[in-house]
């Protein structure tokens, strides 16, 4: 289970940030293709998957073989009927994600060879960035055939989505392919629900959610972040409403934590300039609920401006410092974004690197980046990511520089410690 969580976290962070950068760099005729496998866990060829587990070069993976063999034992369903898993693996079993990842690995390698693109999969969702959709899309049907032969699963054309900056060109390509082959007739451009995929343009809500991160134009990103904010706020209101009559203290404890899991992922993968206004909105609502629970508003109207400022400051202070512990999410956004990029790109930087060394990754770039850090592949990638050229072309990289510079300034002035 630890291995599963580690692999999931690393791949999720790496994939979403890399694709955000990729979309910015792709030419207009290029794009990102998102494929979905229908009923992935339940239809995977069990015998083939187990054989791959048994022969896997990694000892930790091979050791899962006997556990997976016993994972098809009869289960008693709520209706009292025993069911034995004869094919695939059980949905929700902690071993299933590893089983499926190992089973599909060879197919992914064949997809990369077939398209010449760095395809990557997050369980049953496969993502293919390409410089030319017209060349890559016809190969998807061939991959669907290979996937069924190798693993026994089928692609779901109804859930295939495309993200591209030139929507008209992509639709024309799909229409041309669909004339001769109905397989492509259900391929669509990803977009927000209120927009028609047959007419959407880049800038009007075109994009798709990839591992919980919105990838697309500004309208799409704002729509998804606003949606997540509204869900978090609604969740918070339900908790306060149900718990307040029983225990004010319990409501306050949950109030301080209930919105973090939903927003923490986005804080690491959505640019601070985009997400901060939404986090500020949540911060204000948290404080409003706190005042209502504690009846603080009754007291506040008798306080002077200085006393009010002290109360507001104590709301945001950690409990260890005598505060309430409602640390503003808006203040965390920049640190979360910087930390995610530093941790997510495989072998981009040494694990022992600290923020003093990383000070070079600020807008005031120097020759130190490309020389003193060595000439290995790792350091060349760091030099490229922190280069002026990348900073000028990539909004994602620019946001990293700005956020990091802001944190360095806060640290230097004693306002914030990383």
JSON list of N, CA and C in Angstrom, two decimals, residues 218-255:
[
{"chain": "A", "resi": 218, "resn": "UNK", "atom": "N", "xyz": [-7.69, 29.58, -19.97]},
{"chain": "A", "resi": 218, "resn": "UNK", "atom": "CA", "xyz": [-7.94, 30.28, -18.71]},
{"chain": "A", "resi": 218, "resn": "UNK", "atom": "C", "xyz": [-9.38, 30.10, -18.24]},
{"chain": "A", "resi": 219, "resn": "UNK", "atom": "N", "xyz": [-10.33, 30.14, -19.17]},
{"chain": "A", "resi": 219, "resn": "UNK", "atom": "CA", "xyz": [-11.74, 29.98, -18.81]},
{"chain": "A", "resi": 219, "resn": "UNK", "atom": "C", "xyz": [-11.99, 28.62, -18.17]},
{"chain": "A", "resi": 220, "resn": "UNK", "atom": "N", "xyz": [-11.41, 27.59, -18.75]},
{"chain": "A", "resi": 220, "resn": "UNK", "atom": "CA", "xyz": [-11.59, 26.23, -18.22]},
{"chain": "A", "resi": 220, "resn": "UNK", "atom": "C", "xyz": [-10.98, 26.10, -16.83]},
{"chain": "A", "resi": 221, "resn": "UNK", "atom": "N", "xyz": [-9.76, 26.61, -16.67]},
{"chain": "A", "resi": 221, "resn": "UNK", "atom": "CA", "xyz": [-9.08, 26.51, -15.37]},
{"chain": "A", "resi": 221, "resn": "UNK", "atom": "C", "xyz": [-9.87, 27.23, -14.29]},
{"chain": "A", "resi": 222, "resn": "UNK", "atom": "N", "xyz": [-10.33, 28.46, -14.59]},
{"chain": "A", "resi": 222, "resn": "UNK", "atom": "CA", "xyz": [-11.11, 29.22, -13.60]},
{"chain": "A", "resi": 222, "resn": "UNK", "atom": "C", "xyz": [-12.43, 28.52, -13.28]},
{"chain": "A", "resi": 223, "resn": "UNK", "atom": "N", "xyz": [-13.05, 27.93, -14.29]},
{"chain": "A", "resi": 223, "resn": "UNK", "atom": "CA", "xyz": [-14.31, 27.22, -14.06]},
{"chain": "A", "resi": 223, "resn": "UNK", "atom": "C", "xyz": [-14.11, 26.07, -13.08]},
{"chain": "A", "resi": 224, "resn": "UNK", "atom": "N", "xyz": [-13.06, 25.27, -13.29]},
{"chain": "A", "resi": 224, "resn": "UNK", "atom": "CA", "xyz": [-12.82, 24.10, -12.45]},
{"chain": "A", "resi": 224, "resn": "UNK", "atom": "C", "xyz": [-12.39, 24.49, -11.04]},
{"chain": "A", "resi": 225, "resn": "UNK", "atom": "N", "xyz": [-11.57, 25.54, -10.92]},
{"chain": "A", "resi": 225, "resn": "UNK", "atom": "CA", "xyz": [-11.16, 25.98, -9.58]},
{"chain": "A", "resi": 225, "resn": "UNK", "atom": "C", "xyz": [-12.36, 26.55, -8.83]},
{"chain": "A", "resi": 226, "resn": "UNK", "atom": "N", "xyz": [-13.20, 27.29, -9.53]},
{"chain": "A", "resi": 226, "resn": "UNK", "atom": "CA", "xyz": [-14.41, 27.84, -8.90]},
{"chain": "A", "resi": 226, "resn": "UNK", "atom": "C", "xyz": [-15.33, 26.70, -8.46]},
{"chain": "A", "resi": 227, "resn": "UNK", "atom": "N", "xyz": [-15.44, 25.67, -9.29]},
{"chain": "A", "resi": 227, "resn": "UNK", "atom": "CA", "xyz": [-16.26, 24.51, -8.96]},
{"chain": "A", "resi": 227, "resn": "UNK", "atom": "C", "xyz": [-15.75, 23.81, -7.70]},
{"chain": "A", "resi": 228, "resn": "UNK", "atom": "N", "xyz": [-14.43, 23.62, -7.62]},
{"chain": "A", "resi": 228, "resn": "UNK", "atom": "CA", "xyz": [-13.84, 22.99, -6.44]},
{"chain": "A", "resi": 228, "resn": "UNK", "atom": "C", "xyz": [-14.04, 23.85, -5.20]},
{"chain": "A", "resi": 229, "resn": "UNK", "atom": "N", "xyz": [-13.94, 25.17, -5.37]},
{"chain": "A", "resi": 229, "resn": "UNK", "atom": "CA", "xyz": [-14.14, 26.09, -4.25]},
{"chain": "A", "resi": 229, "resn": "UNK", "atom": "C", "xyz": [-15.57, 26.00, -3.74]},
{"chain": "A", "resi": 230, "resn": "UNK", "atom": "N", "xyz": [-16.52, 25.99, -4.65]},
{"chain": "A", "resi": 230, "resn": "UNK", "atom": "CA", "xyz": [-17.93, 25.90, -4.26]},
{"chain": "A", "resi": 230, "resn": "UNK", "atom": "C", "xyz": [-18.23, 24.59, -3.53]},
{"chain": "A", "resi": 231, "resn": "UNK", "atom": "N", "xyz": [-17.63, 23.48, -4.01]},
{"chain": "A", "resi": 231, "resn": "UNK", "atom": "CA", "xyz": [-17.83, 22.20, -3.34]},
{"chain": "A", "resi": 231, "resn": "UNK", "atom": "C", "xyz": [-17.26, 22.22, -1.94]},
{"chain": "A", "resi": 232, "resn": "UNK", "atom": "N", "xyz": [-16.08, 22.81, -1.79]},
{"chain": "A", "resi": 232, "resn": "UNK", "atom": "CA", "xyz": [-15.46, 22.88, -0.48]},
{"chain": "A", "resi": 232, "resn": "UNK", "atom": "C", "xyz": [-16.29, 23.73, 0.47]},
{"chain": "A", "resi": 233, "resn": "UNK", "atom": "N", "xyz": [-16.79, 24.85, -0.03]},
{"chain": "A", "resi": 233, "resn": "UNK", "atom": "CA", "xyz": [-17.60, 25.74, 0.80]},
{"chain": "A", "resi": 233, "resn": "UNK", "atom": "C", "xyz": [-18.90, 25.05, 1.22]},
{"chain": "A", "resi": 234, "resn": "UNK", "atom": "N", "xyz": [-19.53, 24.31, 0.29]},
{"chain": "A", "resi": 234, "resn": "UNK", "atom": "CA", "xyz": [-20.76, 23.59, 0.61]},
{"chain": "A", "resi": 234, "resn": "UNK", "atom": "C", "xyz": [-20.51, 22.51, 1.64]},
{"chain": "A", "resi": 235, "resn": "UNK", "atom": "N", "xyz": [-19.39, 21.81, 1.49]},
{"chain": "A", "resi": 235, "resn": "UNK", "atom": "CA", "xyz": [-19.01, 20.77, 2.45]},
{"chain": "A", "resi": 235, "resn": "UNK", "atom": "C", "xyz": [-18.83, 21.38, 3.84]},
{"chain": "A", "resi": 236, "resn": "UNK", "atom": "N", "xyz": [-18.19, 22.54, 3.87]},
{"chain": "A", "resi": 236, "resn": "UNK", "atom": "CA", "xyz": [-17.93, 23.23, 5.12]},
{"chain": "A", "resi": 236, "resn": "UNK", "atom": "C", "xyz": [-19.25, 23.65, 5.79]},
{"chain": "A", "resi": 237, "resn": "UNK", "atom": "N", "xyz": [-20.17, 24.16, 5.00]},
{"chain": "A", "resi": 237, "resn": "UNK", "atom": "CA", "xyz": [-21.45, 24.60, 5.56]},
{"chain": "A", "resi": 237, "resn": "UNK", "atom": "C", "xyz": [-22.23, 23.43, 6.14]},
{"chain": "A", "resi": 238, "resn": "UNK", "atom": "N", "xyz": [-22.19, 22.28, 5.46]},
{"chain": "A", "resi": 238, "resn": "UNK", "atom": "CA", "xyz": [-22.90, 21.10, 5.98]},
{"chain": "A", "resi": 238, "resn": "UNK", "atom": "C", "xyz": [-22.33, 20.65, 7.31]},
{"chain": "A", "resi": 239, "resn": "UNK", "atom": "N", "xyz": [-21.01, 20.66, 7.42]},
{"chain": "A", "resi": 239, "resn": "UNK", "atom": "CA", "xyz": [-20.37, 20.23, 8.67]},
{"chain": "A", "resi": 239, "resn": "UNK", "atom": "C", "xyz": [-20.77, 21.15, 9.81]},
{"chain": "A", "resi": 240, "resn": "UNK", "atom": "N", "xyz": [-20.69, 22.45, 9.57]},
{"chain": "A", "resi": 240, "resn": "UNK", "atom": "CA", "xyz": [-21.03, 23.42, 10.62]},
{"chain": "A", "resi": 240, "resn": "UNK", "atom": "C", "xyz": [-22.49, 23.27, 11.03]},
{"chain": "A", "resi": 241, "resn": "UNK", "atom": "N", "xyz": [-23.37, 23.12, 10.04]},
{"chain": "A", "resi": 241, "resn": "UNK", "atom": "CA", "xyz": [-24.80, 23.03, 10.33]},
{"chain": "A", "resi": 241, "resn": "UNK", "atom": "C", "xyz": [-25.13, 21.81, 11.17]},
{"chain": "A", "resi": 242, "resn": "UNK", "atom": "N", "xyz": [-24.47, 20.68, 10.88]},
{"chain": "A", "resi": 242, "resn": "UNK", "atom": "CA", "xyz": [-24.81, 19.44, 11.58]},
{"chain": "A", "resi": 242, "resn": "UNK", "atom": "C", "xyz": [-24.15, 19.33, 12.95]},
{"chain": "A", "resi": 243, "resn": "UNK", "atom": "N", "xyz": [-22.94, 19.87, 13.06]},
{"chain": "A", "resi": 243, "resn": "UNK", "atom": "CA", "xyz": [-22.20, 19.68, 14.31]},
{"chain": "A", "resi": 243, "resn": "UNK", "atom": "C", "xyz": [-22.43, 20.78, 15.33]},
{"chain": "A", "resi": 244, "resn": "UNK", "atom": "N", "xyz": [-22.74, 21.97, 14.87]},
{"chain": "A", "resi": 244, "resn": "UNK", "atom": "CA", "xyz": [-22.85, 23.11, 15.79]},
{"chain": "A", "resi": 244, "resn": "UNK", "atom": "C", "xyz": [-23.83, 22.87, 16.94]},
{"chain": "A", "resi": 245, "resn": "UNK", "atom": "N", "xyz": [-25.02, 22.29, 16.68]},
{"chain": "A", "resi": 245, "resn": "UNK", "atom": "CA", "xyz": [-25.95, 22.06, 17.80]},
{"chain": "A", "resi": 245, "resn": "UNK", "atom": "C", "xyz": [-25.42, 21.08, 18.83]},
{"chain": "A", "resi": 246, "resn": "UNK", "atom": "N", "xyz": [-24.57, 20.13, 18.42]},
{"chain": "A", "resi": 246, "resn": "UNK", "atom": "CA", "xyz": [-24.05, 19.13, 19.36]},
{"chain": "A", "resi": 246, "resn": "UNK", "atom": "C", "xyz": [-22.77, 19.60, 20.07]},
{"chain": "A", "resi": 247, "resn": "UNK", "atom": "N", "xyz": [-21.85, 20.16, 19.29]},
{"chain": "A", "resi": 247, "resn": "UNK", "atom": "CA", "xyz": [-20.56, 20.54, 19.88]},
{"chain": "A", "resi": 247, "resn": "UNK", "atom": "C", "xyz": [-19.91, 21.65, 19.06]},
{"chain": "A", "resi": 248, "resn": "UNK", "atom": "N", "xyz": [-19.81, 22.81, 19.64]},
{"chain": "A", "resi": 248, "resn": "UNK", "atom": "CA", "xyz": [-19.16, 23.93, 18.95]},
{"chain": "A", "resi": 248, "resn": "UNK", "atom": "C", "xyz": [-17.68, 23.64, 18.75]},
{"chain": "A", "resi": 249, "resn": "UNK", "atom": "N", "xyz": [-17.04, 23.04, 19.75]},
{"chain": "A", "resi": 249, "resn": "UNK", "atom": "CA", "xyz": [-15.61, 22.74, 19.64]},
{"chain": "A", "resi": 249, "resn": "UNK", "atom": "C", "xyz": [-15.33, 21.77, 18.50]},
{"chain": "A", "resi": 250, "resn": "UNK", "atom": "N", "xyz": [-16.17, 20.74, 18.37]},
{"chain": "A", "resi": 250, "resn": "UNK", "atom": "CA", "xyz": [-15.98, 19.77, 17.28]},
{"chain": "A", "resi": 250, "resn": "UNK", "atom": "C", "xyz": [-16.16, 20.44, 15.93]},
{"chain": "A", "resi": 251, "resn": "UNK", "atom": "N", "xyz": [-17.13, 21.33, 15.83]},
{"chain": "A", "resi": 251, "resn": "UNK", "atom": "CA", "xyz": [-17.36, 22.04, 14.57]},
{"chain": "A", "resi": 251, "resn": "UNK", "atom": "C", "xyz": [-16.17, 22.90, 14.20]},
{"chain": "A", "resi": 252, "resn": "UNK", "atom": "N", "xyz": [-15.55, 23.54, 15.19]},
{"chain": "A", "resi": 252, "resn": "UNK", "atom": "CA", "xyz": [-14.39, 24.40, 14.92]},
{"chain": "A", "resi": 252, "resn": "UNK", "atom": "C", "xyz": [-13.20, 23.57, 14.47]},
{"chain": "A", "resi": 253, "resn": "UNK", "atom": "N", "xyz": [-13.00, 22.39, 15.10]},
{"chain": "A", "resi": 253, "resn": "UNK", "atom": "CA", "xyz": [-11.88, 21.53, 14.71]},
{"chain": "A", "resi": 253, "resn": "UNK", "atom": "C", "xyz": [-12.01, 21.08, 13.26]},
{"chain": "A", "resi": 254, "resn": "UNK", "atom": "N", "xyz": [-13.21, 20.65, 12.89]},
{"chain": "A", "resi": 254, "resn": "UNK", "atom": "CA", "xyz": [-13.41, 20.20, 11.51]},
{"chain": "A", "resi": 254, "resn": "UNK", "atom": "C", "xyz": [-13.38, 21.37, 10.54]},
{"chain": "A", "resi": 255, "resn": "UNK", "atom": "N", "xyz": [-13.86, 22.52, 10.99]},
{"chain": "A", "resi": 255, "resn": "UNK", "atom": "CA", "xyz": [-13.86, 23.70, 10.14]},
{"chain": "A", "resi": 255, "resn": "UNK", "atom": "C", "xyz": [-12.44, 24.06, 9.72]}
]
